[in-house]
Tab-separated table of C-alpha atoms in Angstrom:
chain	number	residue	atom	x	y	z
O	108	MET	CA	39.723	-29.639	77.618
O	109	ALA	CA	40.371	-28.860	81.261
O	110	ALA	CA	41.914	-25.523	80.343
O	111	SER	CA	38.858	-24.496	78.317
O	112	SER	CA	36.553	-25.460	81.196
O	113	CYS	CA	38.583	-23.329	83.594
O	114	ARG	CA	38.411	-20.384	81.231
O	115	GLY	CA	34.603	-20.783	80.982
O	116	VAL	CA	34.195	-20.862	84.757
O	117	ARG	CA	36.546	-17.878	85.117
O	118	SER	CA	34.500	-15.845	82.586
O	119	ILE	CA	31.258	-16.613	84.404
O	120	LEU	CA	32.754	-15.604	87.755
O	121	TRP	CA	34.114	-12.370	86.248
O	122	LYS	CA	30.730	-11.598	84.653
O	123	TYR	CA	28.791	-11.976	87.875
O	124	GLY	CA	31.527	-10.425	89.951
O	125	SER	CA	31.545	-7.194	87.899
O	126	CYS	CA	27.792	-6.762	88.349
O	127	GLY	CA	27.791	-7.136	92.077
O	128	LYS	CA	25.604	-4.046	92.437
O	129	ASN	CA	22.862	-5.532	90.296
O	130	PHE	CA	23.060	-9.215	91.255
O	131	CYS	CA	23.227	-11.242	94.430
O	132	VAL	CA	23.619	-14.985	94.962
O	133	SER	CA	21.307	-16.767	97.385
O	134	ARG	CA	22.670	-19.834	99.162
O	135	SER	CA	20.452	-22.590	100.453
O	136	LYS	CA	20.887	-26.240	101.223
O	137	THR	CA	17.923	-27.333	99.105
O	138	VAL	CA	17.725	-24.628	96.444
O	139	PRO	CA	20.537	-24.416	93.867
O	140	GLN	CA	22.470	-21.181	93.534
O	141	LEU	CA	20.484	-18.834	91.236
O	142	PRO	CA	21.361	-15.234	90.307
O	143	VAL	CA	18.661	-12.735	91.421
O	144	ARG	CA	18.646	-9.320	89.678
O	145	HIS	CA	17.642	-6.170	91.519
O	146	ILE	CA	15.554	-3.517	89.708
O	147	CYS	CA	17.697	-0.534	88.813
O	148	VAL	CA	17.459	2.457	86.457
O	149	SER	CA	20.435	3.253	84.295
O	150	SER	CA	21.532	6.789	83.420
O	151	ALA	CA	20.547	6.287	79.766
O	152	LEU	CA	17.007	5.329	80.735
O	153	TRP	CA	16.814	8.307	83.114
O	154	LYS	CA	17.766	10.687	80.293
O	155	LYS	CA	15.162	9.067	78.044
O	156	ASN	CA	12.454	9.646	80.646
O	157	LEU	CA	13.505	13.279	80.979
O	158	ALA	CA	13.227	13.743	77.216
O	159	ALA	CA	9.761	12.187	77.206
O	160	ALA	CA	8.615	14.448	80.040
O	161	GLY	CA	8.047	17.307	77.598
O	162	PRO	CA	9.517	20.797	77.281
O	163	GLN	CA	11.780	22.148	79.964
O	164	LYS	CA	10.025	23.840	82.875
O	165	PHE	CA	11.547	27.164	83.860
O	166	THR	CA	11.773	27.574	87.613
O	167	LEU	CA	10.966	30.768	89.476
O	168	GLU	CA	14.623	31.183	90.414
O	169	PHE	CA	15.602	30.979	86.749
O	170	ILE	CA	13.034	33.619	85.735
O	171	ASN	CA	14.127	35.937	88.561
O	172	LYS	CA	17.748	35.581	87.487
O	173	GLN	CA	16.822	36.436	83.898
O	174	VAL	CA	14.876	39.499	85.072
O	175	GLU	CA	17.882	40.655	87.093
O	176	GLU	CA	20.188	40.241	84.083
O	177	PHE	CA	17.683	42.116	81.903
O	178	GLU	CA	17.636	45.073	84.289
O	179	ILE	CA	21.459	45.176	84.348
O	180	GLY	CA	21.635	45.019	80.557
O	181	LYS	CA	18.990	47.726	80.305
O	182	ARG	CA	21.066	50.100	82.450
O	183	HIS	CA	24.222	49.380	80.426
O	184	LEU	CA	22.343	49.998	77.176
O	185	ALA	CA	20.935	53.286	78.493
O	186	ASN	CA	24.433	54.441	79.468
O	187	MET	CA	25.757	53.502	76.017
O	188	MET	CA	23.040	55.570	74.347
O	189	GLY	CA	23.455	58.504	76.755
O	190	GLU	CA	19.949	58.126	78.208
O	191	ASP	CA	18.615	58.095	81.748
O	192	PRO	CA	18.286	54.439	82.896
O	193	GLU	CA	15.290	55.307	85.101
O	194	THR	CA	13.212	56.589	82.167
O	195	PHE	CA	14.524	54.129	79.558
O	196	THR	CA	11.403	52.438	78.137
O	197	GLN	CA	10.962	49.328	75.992
O	198	GLU	CA	10.506	51.513	72.903
O	199	ASP	CA	13.905	53.098	73.609
O	200	ILE	CA	15.413	49.609	73.956
O	201	ASP	CA	13.996	48.479	70.601
O	202	ARG	CA	15.240	51.630	68.890
O	203	SER	CA	18.710	51.228	70.425
O	204	ILE	CA	18.987	47.555	69.440
O	205	ALA	CA	17.963	48.383	65.865
O	206	TYR	CA	20.641	51.111	65.775
O	207	LEU	CA	23.457	49.061	67.327
O	208	PHE	CA	22.664	45.797	65.523
O	209	PRO	CA	21.267	46.679	62.084
O	210	SER	CA	19.832	43.669	60.284
O	211	GLY	CA	18.523	43.183	56.768
O	212	LEU	CA	16.644	39.974	57.569
O	213	PHE	CA	13.044	39.997	56.352
O	214	GLU	CA	11.859	37.681	59.130
O	215	LYS	CA	11.430	39.943	62.153
O	216	ARG	CA	11.684	37.039	64.590
O	217	ALA	CA	15.249	36.425	63.351
O	218	ARG	CA	16.408	39.954	64.187
O	219	PRO	CA	18.200	40.830	67.445
O	220	VAL	CA	15.804	41.606	70.278
O	221	MET	CA	16.001	42.546	73.929
O	222	LYS	CA	12.674	41.925	75.609
O	223	HIS	CA	11.571	41.374	79.176
O	224	PRO	CA	11.818	37.688	80.216
O	225	GLU	CA	8.050	37.575	80.739
O	226	GLU	CA	7.653	38.167	76.991
O	227	ILE	CA	10.390	35.716	75.965
O	228	PHE	CA	9.626	32.721	78.186
O	229	PRO	CA	6.087	31.324	77.858
O	230	LYS	CA	3.738	31.003	80.787
O	231	GLN	CA	3.700	27.609	82.464
O	232	THR	CA	1.757	25.891	85.179
O	233	ALA	CA	3.258	25.505	88.627
O	234	VAL	CA	4.219	22.155	90.147
O	235	GLN	CA	0.985	20.183	90.478
O	236	TRP	CA	2.075	17.406	92.848
O	237	ASP	CA	3.683	17.141	96.268
O	238	ALA	CA	6.991	15.583	97.283
O	239	GLU	CA	5.444	12.103	97.281
O	240	GLY	CA	4.003	12.506	93.788
O	241	ARG	CA	0.357	13.006	94.776
O	242	PRO	CA	-1.413	15.591	92.581
O	243	PHE	CA	-2.998	18.559	94.316
O	244	HIS	CA	-6.075	18.795	92.063
O	245	PHE	CA	-8.728	16.097	91.843
O	246	LEU	CA	-8.946	16.616	88.042
O	247	PHE	CA	-5.215	16.169	87.470
O	248	TYR	CA	-5.572	12.857	85.625
O	249	THR	CA	-7.967	14.316	83.048
O	250	GLY	CA	-4.941	15.892	81.376
O	251	GLN	CA	-6.735	19.284	81.265
O	252	GLN	CA	-7.414	20.090	84.887
O	253	SER	CA	-7.780	23.849	84.393
O	254	TYR	CA	-10.286	23.414	81.551
O	255	TYR	CA	-12.447	20.850	83.336
O	256	SER	CA	-12.207	22.817	86.569
O	257	LEU	CA	-13.614	25.825	84.701
O	258	LEU	CA	-16.511	23.738	83.330
O	259	HIS	CA	-17.095	22.407	86.846
O	260	ASP	CA	-17.274	25.947	88.265
O	261	VAL	CA	-19.636	27.159	85.528
O	262	TYR	CA	-22.003	24.245	86.070
O	263	GLU	CA	-21.964	24.818	89.834
O	264	LYS	CA	-22.981	28.429	89.246
O	265	ILE	CA	-25.813	27.266	86.970
O	266	LEU	CA	-27.107	24.922	89.684
O	267	ALA	CA	-26.809	27.640	92.324
O	268	MET	CA	-28.738	30.036	90.107
O	269	GLU	CA	-31.478	27.445	89.565
O	270	ARG	CA	-31.781	26.982	93.339
O	271	HIS	CA	-32.032	30.755	93.797
O	272	GLN	CA	-34.667	30.873	91.068
O	273	ASP	CA	-36.704	28.143	92.819
O	274	ASN	CA	-36.485	29.989	96.138
O	275	MET	CA	-37.746	33.190	94.557
O	276	ARG	CA	-40.584	31.277	92.911
O	277	ASN	CA	-41.608	29.668	96.222
O	278	LYS	CA	-41.698	33.106	97.857
O	279	GLY	CA	-43.783	34.491	94.991
O	280	LEU	CA	-41.099	37.003	94.057
O	281	PHE	CA	-39.971	35.428	90.799
O	282	THR	CA	-40.027	37.658	87.741
O	283	SER	CA	-38.462	37.197	84.324
O	284	GLU	CA	-37.863	40.950	83.970
O	285	THR	CA	-34.656	41.027	85.984
O	286	LYS	CA	-31.504	43.031	85.492
O	287	GLN	CA	-29.566	41.806	82.470
O	288	ILE	CA	-25.840	42.068	81.851
O	289	LEU	CA	-24.874	44.742	79.336
O	290	LEU	CA	-22.843	42.962	76.647
O	291	THR	CA	-22.983	45.595	73.921
O	292	GLY	CA	-19.607	46.107	72.322
O	293	SER	CA	-18.038	42.936	73.720
O	294	ARG	CA	-17.375	39.366	72.593
O	295	TRP	CA	-16.380	36.026	74.067
O	296	LEU	CA	-12.676	35.332	74.399
O	297	LEU	CA	-11.192	33.525	71.420
O	298	LYS	CA	-9.783	30.009	71.631
O	299	GLU	CA	-6.201	31.315	71.763
O	300	GLU	CA	-7.115	33.752	74.545
O	301	ILE	CA	-8.788	30.970	76.553
O	302	GLU	CA	-5.667	28.821	76.142
O	303	GLU	CA	-3.537	31.682	77.435
O	304	TYR	CA	-5.894	32.144	80.395
O	305	LEU	CA	-5.899	28.427	81.283
O	306	VAL	CA	-2.240	27.809	80.321
O	307	GLU	CA	-3.502	24.695	78.528
O	308	ASN	CA	-4.160	23.662	74.944
O	309	ILE	CA	-7.778	22.867	74.111
O	310	SER	CA	-9.473	21.637	70.962
O	311	ASP	CA	-12.122	23.459	68.947
O	312	HIS	CA	-14.745	21.062	70.306
O	313	ASP	CA	-13.745	21.840	73.901
O	314	TYR	CA	-13.887	25.562	73.164
O	315	MET	CA	-17.422	25.270	71.738
O	316	ARG	CA	-18.531	23.273	74.796
O	317	MET	CA	-17.278	26.018	77.096
O	318	ILE	CA	-18.995	28.774	75.071
O	319	GLN	CA	-22.285	26.842	75.048
O	320	LEU	CA	-22.126	26.453	78.822
O	321	MET	CA	-21.394	30.164	79.262
O	322	GLU	CA	-24.301	31.035	76.950
O	323	LYS	CA	-26.588	28.867	79.068
O	324	LEU	CA	-25.440	30.701	82.192
O	325	LEU	CA	-25.986	34.030	80.453
O	326	SER	CA	-29.535	33.125	79.357
O	327	MET	CA	-30.790	32.518	82.904
O	328	PRO	CA	-33.056	35.182	84.481
O	329	TYR	CA	-30.755	35.953	87.427
O	330	CYS	CA	-27.491	35.877	85.482
O	331	SER	CA	-26.629	39.341	86.819
O	332	LEU	CA	-25.659	37.669	90.109
O	333	GLU	CA	-22.614	36.240	88.309
O	334	GLU	CA	-21.866	39.329	86.223
O	335	GLU	CA	-18.275	39.610	87.446
O	336	PHE	CA	-17.558	35.963	86.602
O	337	ILE	CA	-19.095	36.197	83.112
O	338	LEU	CA	-17.311	39.421	82.194
O	339	LYS	CA	-13.956	37.738	82.881
O	340	PHE	CA	-14.515	35.753	79.676
O	341	ARG	CA	-15.716	38.728	77.604
O	342	LYS	CA	-13.516	41.254	75.835
O	343	GLN	CA	-14.556	44.798	75.054
O	344	LEU	CA	-14.380	45.738	71.387
O	345	GLU	CA	-12.669	48.944	70.442
O	346	VAL	CA	-15.023	51.619	69.186
O	347	GLN	CA	-13.959	52.119	65.602
O	348	SER	CA	-15.779	55.395	65.110
O	349	SER	CA	-13.489	57.144	67.605
O	350	LYS	CA	-10.592	56.709	65.175
O	351	HIS	CA	-12.197	58.921	62.544
O	352	GLU	CA	-11.141	62.530	62.753
O	353	ILE	CA	-14.129	64.816	62.321
O	354	PRO	CA	-13.152	67.941	60.369
O	355	ALA	CA	-14.092	71.211	62.024
O	356	LEU	CA	-16.766	73.389	60.430
O	357	GLN	CA	-15.520	76.500	58.662
O	358	TYR	CA	-17.283	79.721	57.649
O	359	ASP	CA	-16.904	81.757	54.477
O	360	PRO	CA	-17.227	85.593	54.365
O	361	GLN	CA	-20.984	85.244	53.837
O	362	GLY	CA	-21.309	83.152	57.019
O	363	VAL	CA	-22.099	79.897	55.202
O	364	THR	CA	-20.704	76.793	56.901
O	365	PHE	CA	-18.625	74.389	54.858
O	366	SER	CA	-16.419	71.367	55.406
O	367	VAL	CA	-13.357	70.101	53.522
O	368	ALA	CA	-12.146	66.484	53.300
O	369	ASP	CA	-9.920	64.273	51.160
O	370	GLY	CA	-10.269	60.743	49.820
O	371	ARG	CA	-8.245	58.186	47.904
O	372	ARG	CA	-8.772	55.002	45.926
O	373	LYS	CA	-6.075	53.192	43.958
O	374	THR	CA	-4.007	56.098	42.557
O	375	ALA	CA	-6.904	58.571	42.457
O	376	LYS	CA	-6.822	61.524	44.876
O	377	ALA	CA	-9.934	63.608	45.563
O	378	SER	CA	-10.728	66.753	47.547
O	379	ILE	CA	-14.284	67.806	48.421
O	380	THR	CA	-15.856	71.000	49.769
O	381	LEU	CA	-19.410	70.693	51.159
O	382	ARG	CA	-21.293	73.994	51.466
O	383	ASP	CA	-24.406	74.012	53.605
O	384	SER	CA	-27.700	75.644	52.579
O	385	GLY	CA	-27.057	74.904	48.932
O	386	SER	CA	-29.227	73.790	46.043
O	387	GLY	CA	-27.726	70.338	45.458
O	388	ASN	CA	-25.301	71.291	42.676
O	389	ILE	CA	-22.331	68.951	42.215
O	390	THR	CA	-19.328	70.050	40.187
O	391	ILE	CA	-16.234	67.943	39.585
O	392	ASN	CA	-13.113	69.662	38.238
O	393	GLY	CA	-15.279	72.626	37.200
O	394	ARG	CA	-17.747	70.457	35.259
O	395	ASN	CA	-21.190	69.181	36.157
O	396	TYR	CA	-21.040	65.638	37.479
O	397	LEU	CA	-23.554	64.509	34.826
O	398	HIS	CA	-21.029	65.374	32.126
O	399	TYR	CA	-17.941	64.274	34.053
O	400	PHE	CA	-19.368	60.805	34.873
O	401	PRO	CA	-21.441	59.505	31.970
O	402	LEU	CA	-21.971	56.122	33.647
O	403	LEU	CA	-24.931	55.834	36.030
O	404	GLN	CA	-22.958	53.635	38.428
O	405	ASP	CA	-20.339	56.347	38.994
O	406	ARG	CA	-23.027	58.942	39.663
O	407	GLU	CA	-24.673	56.660	42.222
O	408	GLN	CA	-21.347	56.377	44.031
O	409	LEU	CA	-21.323	60.155	44.531
O	410	MET	CA	-24.948	60.370	45.645
O	411	PHE	CA	-24.950	57.392	48.029
O	412	PRO	CA	-23.406	59.109	51.143
O	413	LEU	CA	-25.828	62.048	50.866
O	414	HIS	CA	-28.769	59.715	50.316
O	415	PHE	CA	-27.736	57.493	53.250
O	416	VAL	CA	-27.915	60.340	55.811
O	417	GLY	CA	-31.035	61.859	54.222
O	418	MET	CA	-29.368	65.114	53.138
O	419	LEU	CA	-29.697	64.805	49.388
O	420	GLY	CA	-30.100	68.272	47.849
O	421	ARG	CA	-28.987	70.147	50.971
O	422	PHE	CA	-25.334	70.798	50.039
O	423	ASP	CA	-23.431	72.261	47.140
O	424	VAL	CA	-20.534	69.927	46.370
O	425	GLU	CA	-17.321	71.187	44.798
O	426	GLY	CA	-14.749	68.506	44.077
O	427	SER	CA	-11.433	68.007	42.365
O	428	VAL	CA	-9.966	64.623	41.470
O	429	GLU	CA	-6.998	63.324	39.522
O	430	GLY	CA	-5.359	60.016	38.685
O	431	SER	CA	-6.549	56.493	37.848
O	432	GLY	CA	-9.806	55.739	35.989
O	433	HIS	CA	-13.412	56.839	36.294
O	434	SER	CA	-14.388	54.074	38.749
O	435	ALA	CA	-11.492	54.797	41.122
O	436	GLN	CA	-12.169	58.542	40.897
O	437	ALA	CA	-15.819	57.985	41.832
O	438	GLY	CA	-14.726	55.862	44.814
O	439	ALA	CA	-12.260	58.519	45.990
O	440	LEU	CA	-14.942	61.229	45.742
O	441	ARG	CA	-17.431	59.082	47.644
O	442	LEU	CA	-14.963	58.610	50.517
O	443	ALA	CA	-14.192	62.343	50.594
O	444	ILE	CA	-17.907	63.253	50.673
O	445	SER	CA	-18.503	60.759	53.499
O	446	ARG	CA	-15.683	62.239	55.563
O	447	ALA	CA	-16.886	65.787	54.950
O	448	LEU	CA	-20.393	64.825	56.109
O	449	LEU	CA	-19.081	63.891	59.575
O	450	SER	CA	-19.166	67.567	60.579
O	451	PHE	CA	-22.922	67.780	59.917
O	452	VAL	CA	-24.225	64.517	61.444
O	453	SER	CA	-24.618	63.157	64.981
O	454	GLU	CA	-22.478	60.485	66.646
O	455	GLY	CA	-25.147	57.851	66.067
O	456	GLU	CA	-25.218	58.590	62.351
O	457	VAL	CA	-21.400	58.458	62.269
O	458	GLU	CA	-21.531	54.920	63.662
O	459	LYS	CA	-24.162	53.924	61.097
O	460	MET	CA	-21.994	55.312	58.309
O	461	ARG	CA	-19.037	53.334	59.612
O	462	GLN	CA	-21.060	50.120	59.712
O	463	ALA	CA	-22.235	50.771	56.151
O	464	GLY	CA	-18.604	51.011	55.016
O	465	LEU	CA	-18.746	54.650	53.961
O	466	LEU	CA	-15.787	55.654	56.148
O	467	THR	CA	-13.527	52.743	55.222
O	468	ALA	CA	-10.995	53.304	52.467
O	469	ASP	CA	-10.839	50.623	49.772
O	470	PRO	CA	-7.327	49.120	50.038
O	471	ARG	CA	-7.511	47.157	46.788
O	472	ILE	CA	-5.034	47.987	44.034
O	473	LYS	CA	-4.150	46.433	40.723
O	474	GLU	CA	-2.112	43.282	41.226
O	475	ARG	CA	1.259	43.245	39.520
O	476	LYS	CA	2.079	40.980	36.598
O	477	LYS	CA	4.148	37.936	37.544
O	478	PRO	CA	7.226	36.826	35.570
O	479	GLY	CA	6.619	33.667	33.580
O	480	GLN	CA	2.888	34.361	33.402
O	481	GLU	CA	0.674	36.226	30.967
O	482	GLY	CA	-0.814	38.371	33.717
O	483	ALA	CA	-1.210	38.677	37.457
O	484	ARG	CA	-2.982	35.310	37.683
O	485	LYS	CA	-3.390	34.155	34.092
O	486	LYS	CA	-0.942	31.558	32.798
O	487	PHE	CA	0.343	31.016	29.285
O	488	THR	CA	-1.442	28.392	27.216
O	489	TRP	CA	0.265	25.056	27.833
O	490	LYS	CA	1.404	23.172	24.771
O	491	LYS	CA	2.761	19.685	24.880
O	492	ARG	CA	5.015	20.275	21.836
């Protein structure tokens, strides 16, 4: 019995003695001896907190080191390919990597790449608190400080514009016919573009709130005072009509101007010659279009481009077409006629034709039949037995 008691006391002393860093014993004449535990953080808990902190933040030193290694690798790759390292562009790098490391993987993101670190590592916000843990920004605890800071700035500009408007009204100089911002050919930044600008993720509701606030700022009479700020959140649209090549006018021995263009739809290929100062005759493969296209719908396809620009009956049309069916041939001829008309119309009419869809090729083709099915989409009749 005494031996077991000694072993129990010895185990207790060993237990408290091994945890001397975490426990201390207080001695007092009136208070019994009680173990008091200090607050400490174990290494396992520290790792858990690091994992819960989110994705790893790449420091500036790390990015600079990666850029330095990229430049060294770029020079080595240029020397391997026999190129000048000073004029070795990113296109040359991609071509060299595809040559040295050929890959048959269909997923392009799984293929070997060598890109600049700024393209590989995502953008991230800088450290937002000081050494004592105090955040720099007063909107830090909203969780979206950049987004709410932007809304705060927009609303401040609205209030400032209202004050300016009141001052002009008090001076008797207010007028609603003020200079407006030219927004033709531009659009608001998309949600993904705003997220990239703010380096924050926002919801669809937050995006709509921001656009509504910007629209309110844009609708004010003196919005031109903040033109530079508003245009930061607008993106210019590419002029599509500049992509269309306008065929040059040609002259025959009699001095008559004509234009030649091609068109395609499905497997049909068409070629058109428009001769100016004609009588409106249309021949397809040496035959009158009334005999070549018995259906009224196909004839309307041919006449629509000429009718749209108001030049019906002005040209003699000579066309040749082959392949596919009558509907696809009519579509190919219509596209060829539209392209040939570009040489005879103004830039404004070219843009109207583009908006009407006359200059856009129809990319639709017949969908292939799928194995195990009756057709491209149709399934076999299901039978239970």
